Amino acid sequence: MISDFHIHSIYSDGELLPAEIAERYRVNGFDAIAITDHIDFSNLNVIEKLKKLKKEIDTPEFIVGAELTFTPPQKINKLAKKARNHGAEIIVMHGESPVEPVPKGTNIAAIESEQIDILAHPGYITDEMAIKAREKNVYLEITSRCGHCYTNGHVAKKATQHNAPLIINSDSHQLKDLLTPKKAKKVGLGAGLPEKQIEKIINKNPKKILKKTK
Ligand SMILES: [Zn+2]
Ligand SMILES: [Zn+2]
């Protein structure tokens, strides 16, 4: 199974409609995608729009997602629960990227909330974060997104050291960002991951994430 579980559409700051994203990923040979538009307390209705579309899409498997973004760490749990109630199947947390002023404490609060499936672009994660991510089964993201990807090598190293689960996503905002199987593999290799581990991350981890969210 090949997936991309971090994609933005016109419902936040992306350029494409979710239906076009789905069709292009079908053509690229993907099995499952999640549209994860930026969410705060003001726009949970985006999730409902995606639910409407989900009913009409056969392949790839269309997952209704949300990326909680710039949430005060003490409010992450509350917002995640609201997103679930609105129908989010996969919840991504906008982590402490090296290139954005994401509130300090976001990573650890997200891992501990037990509501977050994927911690996106977690930046300079610590040993403690990687250990907790393994304990709580939170997937740490290796990203093809420019800027966020500066710390891919660091994230891969810490995750491998502490056996925390990894996932490769695009964080696409535009047509040129969409993943292909080849690009996903390249991103993994660029992060310094061995080929065998990349195969597992690409083929097995998406299934595990879907299992945990169902
Ligand atoms: Zn993000
Ligand atoms: Zn994003």
mmCIF file of C-alpha atoms and ligand atoms in Angstrom:
data_model
loop_
_atom_site.group_PDB
_atom_site.id
_atom_site.type_symbol
_atom_site.label_atom_id
_atom_site.label_comp_id
_atom_site.label_asym_id
_atom_site.label_seq_id
_atom_site.Cartn_x
_atom_site.Cartn_y
_atom_site.Cartn_z
ATOM 1 C CA MET A 1 0.000 0.000 0.000
ATOM 2 C CA ILE A 2 1.285 3.449 -0.868
ATOM 3 C CA SER A 3 -0.210 6.532 0.719
ATOM 4 C CA ASP A 4 0.073 10.232 1.355
ATOM 5 C CA PHE A 5 -1.579 11.265 4.611
ATOM 6 C CA HIS A 6 -0.729 14.983 4.640
ATOM 7 C CA ILE A 7 -2.207 17.059 1.799
ATOM 8 C CA HIS A 8 -3.779 20.540 1.613
ATOM 9 C CA SER A 9 -6.659 21.518 -0.661
ATOM 10 C CA ILE A 10 -8.379 24.824 -1.425
ATOM 11 C CA TYR A 11 -10.190 24.397 1.897
ATOM 12 C CA SER A 12 -7.075 25.796 3.586
ATOM 13 C CA ASP A 13 -4.021 27.107 1.733
ATOM 14 C CA GLY A 14 -3.747 24.545 -1.060
ATOM 15 C CA GLU A 15 -4.413 25.231 -4.734
ATOM 16 C CA LEU A 16 -6.385 22.182 -5.856
ATOM 17 C CA LEU A 17 -9.856 20.860 -5.139
ATOM 18 C CA PRO A 18 -9.843 17.617 -3.154
ATOM 19 C CA ALA A 19 -11.422 15.747 -6.092
ATOM 20 C CA GLU A 20 -8.547 16.707 -8.384
ATOM 21 C CA ILE A 21 -6.008 15.694 -5.758
ATOM 22 C CA ALA A 22 -7.681 12.287 -5.426
ATOM 23 C CA GLU A 23 -7.777 11.723 -9.174
ATOM 24 C CA ARG A 24 -4.147 12.706 -9.642
ATOM 25 C CA TYR A 25 -3.079 10.357 -6.859
ATOM 26 C CA ARG A 26 -5.123 7.551 -8.424
ATOM 27 C CA VAL A 27 -3.195 8.140 -11.667
ATOM 28 C CA ASN A 28 0.082 8.165 -9.667
ATOM 29 C CA GLY A 29 -0.773 4.672 -8.406
ATOM 30 C CA PHE A 30 -1.585 5.483 -4.781
ATOM 31 C CA ASP A 31 -3.875 3.315 -2.650
ATOM 32 C CA ALA A 32 -4.896 5.821 0.028
ATOM 33 C CA ILE A 33 -4.715 9.569 0.633
ATOM 34 C CA ALA A 34 -5.793 11.877 3.427
ATOM 35 C CA ILE A 35 -6.725 15.498 2.842
ATOM 36 C CA THR A 36 -5.556 17.286 5.960
ATOM 37 C CA ASP A 37 -6.395 20.950 5.685
ATOM 38 C CA HIS A 38 -5.233 23.404 8.345
ATOM 39 C CA ILE A 39 -7.747 23.520 11.172
ATOM 40 C CA ASP A 40 -8.168 25.751 14.197
ATOM 41 C CA PHE A 41 -11.254 26.374 16.331
ATOM 42 C CA SER A 42 -12.797 28.562 13.573
ATOM 43 C CA ASN A 43 -13.067 26.210 10.592
ATOM 44 C CA LEU A 44 -13.987 22.695 11.705
ATOM 45 C CA ASN A 45 -16.665 22.746 8.972
ATOM 46 C CA VAL A 46 -13.918 21.929 6.432
ATOM 47 C CA ILE A 47 -14.016 18.365 7.730
ATOM 48 C CA GLU A 48 -17.693 18.108 6.824
ATOM 49 C CA LYS A 49 -16.997 19.219 3.243
ATOM 50 C CA LEU A 50 -14.488 16.389 2.897
ATOM 51 C CA LYS A 51 -16.992 13.906 4.303
ATOM 52 C CA LYS A 52 -19.403 14.793 1.490
ATOM 53 C CA LEU A 53 -16.760 14.083 -1.134
ATOM 54 C CA LYS A 54 -15.653 10.820 0.483
ATOM 55 C CA LYS A 55 -19.017 9.242 -0.387
ATOM 56 C CA GLU A 56 -18.308 9.707 -4.103
ATOM 57 C CA ILE A 57 -14.699 8.501 -4.344
ATOM 58 C CA ASP A 58 -13.810 4.849 -4.960
ATOM 59 C CA THR A 59 -10.046 4.924 -5.422
ATOM 60 C CA PRO A 60 -7.710 5.840 -3.957
ATOM 61 C CA GLU A 61 -9.146 5.228 -0.510
ATOM 62 C CA PHE A 62 -10.130 8.724 0.582
ATOM 63 C CA ILE A 63 -9.464 9.567 4.204
ATOM 64 C CA VAL A 64 -11.012 12.591 5.849
ATOM 65 C CA GLY A 65 -8.235 14.283 7.768
ATOM 66 C CA ALA A 66 -7.310 17.490 9.560
ATOM 67 C CA GLU A 67 -4.041 19.204 10.421
ATOM 68 C CA LEU A 68 -4.351 21.032 13.717
ATOM 69 C CA THR A 69 -2.269 24.133 13.168
ATOM 70 C CA PHE A 70 -0.828 26.728 15.557
ATOM 71 C CA THR A 71 -2.904 25.381 18.425
ATOM 72 C CA PRO A 72 -1.859 26.438 21.945
ATOM 73 C CA PRO A 73 -0.407 23.205 23.383
ATOM 74 C CA GLN A 74 -2.909 23.106 26.254
ATOM 75 C CA LYS A 75 -5.787 23.254 23.725
ATOM 76 C CA ILE A 76 -4.577 20.466 21.418
ATOM 77 C CA ASN A 77 -6.602 17.794 23.144
ATOM 78 C CA LYS A 78 -9.776 19.855 23.008
ATOM 79 C CA LEU A 79 -9.389 20.723 19.313
ATOM 80 C CA ALA A 80 -8.485 17.144 18.387
ATOM 81 C CA LYS A 81 -11.622 15.843 20.071
ATOM 82 C CA LYS A 82 -13.718 18.397 18.216
ATOM 83 C CA ALA A 83 -12.098 17.380 14.929
ATOM 84 C CA ARG A 84 -12.899 13.711 15.665
ATOM 85 C CA ASN A 85 -16.507 14.605 16.459
ATOM 86 C CA HIS A 86 -16.736 16.416 13.138
ATOM 87 C CA GLY A 87 -15.564 13.237 11.402
ATOM 88 C CA ALA A 88 -11.785 13.469 11.051
ATOM 89 C CA GLU A 89 -10.414 9.945 10.581
ATOM 90 C CA ILE A 90 -6.727 10.905 10.629
ATOM 91 C CA ILE A 91 -5.487 13.784 12.738
ATOM 92 C CA VAL A 92 -2.141 15.327 11.914
ATOM 93 C CA MET A 93 -0.491 17.829 14.248
ATOM 94 C CA HIS A 94 1.472 20.699 12.711
ATOM 95 C CA GLY A 95 4.679 20.064 14.624
ATOM 96 C CA GLU A 96 7.606 22.263 15.613
ATOM 97 C CA SER A 97 9.035 22.788 12.123
ATOM 98 C CA PRO A 98 12.525 24.331 11.908
ATOM 99 C CA VAL A 99 11.126 27.092 9.666
ATOM 100 C CA GLU A 100 7.996 28.300 11.487
ATOM 101 C CA PRO A 101 7.267 29.815 14.923
ATOM 102 C CA VAL A 102 5.106 26.894 16.068
ATOM 103 C CA PRO A 103 4.371 27.218 19.828
ATOM 104 C CA LYS A 104 7.010 25.484 21.919
ATOM 105 C CA GLY A 105 5.566 22.457 23.646
ATOM 106 C CA THR A 106 3.410 21.504 20.635
ATOM 107 C CA ASN A 107 5.288 18.265 19.922
ATOM 108 C CA ILE A 108 5.095 16.814 23.396
ATOM 109 C CA ALA A 109 1.487 17.946 23.979
ATOM 110 C CA ALA A 110 0.470 16.352 20.664
ATOM 111 C CA ILE A 111 2.196 13.053 21.468
ATOM 112 C CA GLU A 112 0.672 12.929 24.934
ATOM 113 C CA SER A 113 -2.852 13.868 23.876
ATOM 114 C CA GLU A 114 -3.561 10.330 22.555
ATOM 115 C CA GLN A 115 -5.664 11.946 19.820
ATOM 116 C CA ILE A 116 -2.943 12.632 17.268
ATOM 117 C CA ASP A 117 -2.058 10.008 14.657
ATOM 118 C CA ILE A 118 0.823 11.791 12.924
ATOM 119 C CA LEU A 119 3.185 14.456 14.220
ATOM 120 C CA ALA A 120 4.080 16.372 11.053
ATOM 121 C CA HIS A 121 7.480 17.968 10.471
ATOM 122 C CA PRO A 122 8.482 17.682 14.155
ATOM 123 C CA GLY A 123 11.789 19.542 13.708
ATOM 124 C CA TYR A 124 14.560 19.031 16.226
ATOM 125 C CA ILE A 125 12.873 16.288 18.197
ATOM 126 C CA THR A 126 14.462 15.198 21.440
ATOM 127 C CA ASP A 127 15.120 11.676 22.698
ATOM 128 C CA GLU A 128 12.219 12.098 25.121
ATOM 129 C CA MET A 129 9.845 12.961 22.264
ATOM 130 C CA ALA A 130 10.945 9.981 20.179
ATOM 131 C CA ILE A 131 10.593 7.612 23.145
ATOM 132 C CA LYS A 132 7.098 8.949 23.914
ATOM 133 C CA ALA A 133 6.100 8.736 20.238
ATOM 134 C CA ARG A 134 6.959 5.041 20.315
ATOM 135 C CA GLU A 135 5.036 4.509 23.577
ATOM 136 C CA LYS A 136 1.947 6.348 22.312
ATOM 137 C CA ASN A 137 2.230 4.990 18.764
ATOM 138 C CA VAL A 138 2.377 8.454 17.185
ATOM 139 C CA TYR A 139 3.903 8.443 13.692
ATOM 140 C CA LEU A 140 6.724 10.925 13.121
ATOM 141 C CA GLU A 141 6.733 12.486 9.692
ATOM 142 C CA ILE A 142 9.472 12.535 7.088
ATOM 143 C CA THR A 143 8.380 15.222 4.645
ATOM 144 C CA SER A 144 9.097 16.184 1.054
ATOM 145 C CA ARG A 145 8.055 19.779 1.853
ATOM 146 C CA CYS A 146 10.782 22.350 1.321
ATOM 147 C CA GLY A 147 11.890 23.966 4.581
ATOM 148 C CA HIS A 148 10.148 21.485 6.860
ATOM 149 C CA CYS A 149 12.447 18.842 5.368
ATOM 150 C CA TYR A 150 15.632 20.419 6.806
ATOM 151 C CA THR A 151 15.310 18.182 9.854
ATOM 152 C CA ASN A 152 14.339 14.935 8.070
ATOM 153 C CA GLY A 153 17.745 13.396 8.776
ATOM 154 C CA HIS A 154 17.507 14.299 12.455
ATOM 155 C CA VAL A 155 13.959 12.928 12.770
ATOM 156 C CA ALA A 156 14.909 9.691 10.982
ATOM 157 C CA LYS A 157 17.926 9.243 13.253
ATOM 158 C CA LYS A 158 16.038 9.799 16.515
ATOM 159 C CA ALA A 159 13.099 7.663 15.427
ATOM 160 C CA THR A 160 15.383 4.798 14.401
ATOM 161 C CA GLN A 161 17.373 5.076 17.624
ATOM 162 C CA HIS A 162 14.222 4.782 19.758
ATOM 163 C CA ASN A 163 12.133 2.623 17.458
ATOM 164 C CA ALA A 164 9.444 5.287 16.948
ATOM 165 C CA PRO A 165 7.197 4.772 13.911
ATOM 166 C CA LEU A 166 7.763 6.870 10.782
ATOM 167 C CA ILE A 167 5.629 7.896 7.817
ATOM 168 C CA ILE A 168 6.569 9.670 4.586
ATOM 169 C CA ASN A 169 4.157 12.431 3.492
ATOM 170 C CA SER A 170 4.200 15.315 1.029
ATOM 171 C CA ASP A 171 2.446 18.174 2.861
ATOM 172 C CA SER A 172 1.367 19.172 -0.681
ATOM 173 C CA HIS A 173 -0.081 22.591 -1.331
ATOM 174 C CA GLN A 174 0.278 22.657 -5.131
ATOM 175 C CA LEU A 175 0.271 20.349 -8.122
ATOM 176 C CA LYS A 176 4.081 20.213 -8.221
ATOM 177 C CA ASP A 177 4.168 18.952 -4.610
ATOM 178 C CA LEU A 178 2.143 15.756 -5.111
ATOM 179 C CA LEU A 179 4.026 12.559 -4.320
ATOM 180 C CA THR A 180 4.880 9.715 -6.632
ATOM 181 C CA PRO A 181 6.144 6.348 -5.349
ATOM 182 C CA LYS A 182 9.598 7.220 -6.706
ATOM 183 C CA LYS A 183 9.691 10.580 -4.950
ATOM 184 C CA ALA A 184 8.585 9.049 -1.632
ATOM 185 C CA LYS A 185 11.503 6.638 -1.829
ATOM 186 C CA LYS A 186 13.941 9.425 -2.706
ATOM 187 C CA VAL A 187 12.807 11.436 0.317
ATOM 188 C CA GLY A 188 13.409 8.416 2.539
ATOM 189 C CA LEU A 189 16.884 7.881 1.093
ATOM 190 C CA GLY A 190 17.646 11.586 1.515
ATOM 191 C CA ALA A 191 16.748 11.287 5.193
ATOM 192 C CA GLY A 192 19.457 8.647 5.491
ATOM 193 C CA LEU A 193 17.098 5.700 5.931
ATOM 194 C CA PRO A 194 18.173 2.277 4.647
ATOM 195 C CA GLU A 195 16.202 0.916 1.688
ATOM 196 C CA LYS A 196 14.689 -1.965 3.658
ATOM 197 C CA GLN A 197 13.340 0.404 6.301
ATOM 198 C CA ILE A 198 11.913 2.704 3.602
ATOM 199 C CA GLU A 199 10.043 -0.223 2.040
ATOM 200 C CA LYS A 200 8.473 -0.965 5.418
ATOM 201 C CA ILE A 201 7.597 2.681 6.057
ATOM 202 C CA ILE A 202 5.974 3.058 2.648
ATOM 203 C CA ASN A 203 4.214 -0.295 2.400
ATOM 204 C CA LYS A 204 3.322 -1.285 5.950
ATOM 205 C CA ASN A 205 2.948 1.838 8.076
ATOM 206 C CA PRO A 206 -0.017 3.329 6.185
ATOM 207 C CA LYS A 207 -1.987 0.130 6.827
ATOM 208 C CA LYS A 208 -1.117 0.303 10.519
ATOM 209 C CA ILE A 209 -2.266 3.917 10.718
ATOM 210 C CA LEU A 210 -5.553 3.088 9.013
ATOM 211 C CA LYS A 211 -6.101 0.149 11.328
ATOM 212 C CA LYS A 212 -5.611 2.308 14.390
ATOM 213 C CA THR A 213 -8.014 4.985 13.126
ATOM 214 C CA LYS A 214 -10.841 2.565 12.275
HETATM 215 ZN ZN ZN B 1 2.095 21.533 8.829
HETATM 216 ZN ZN ZN B 2 0.551 20.730 6.287
#
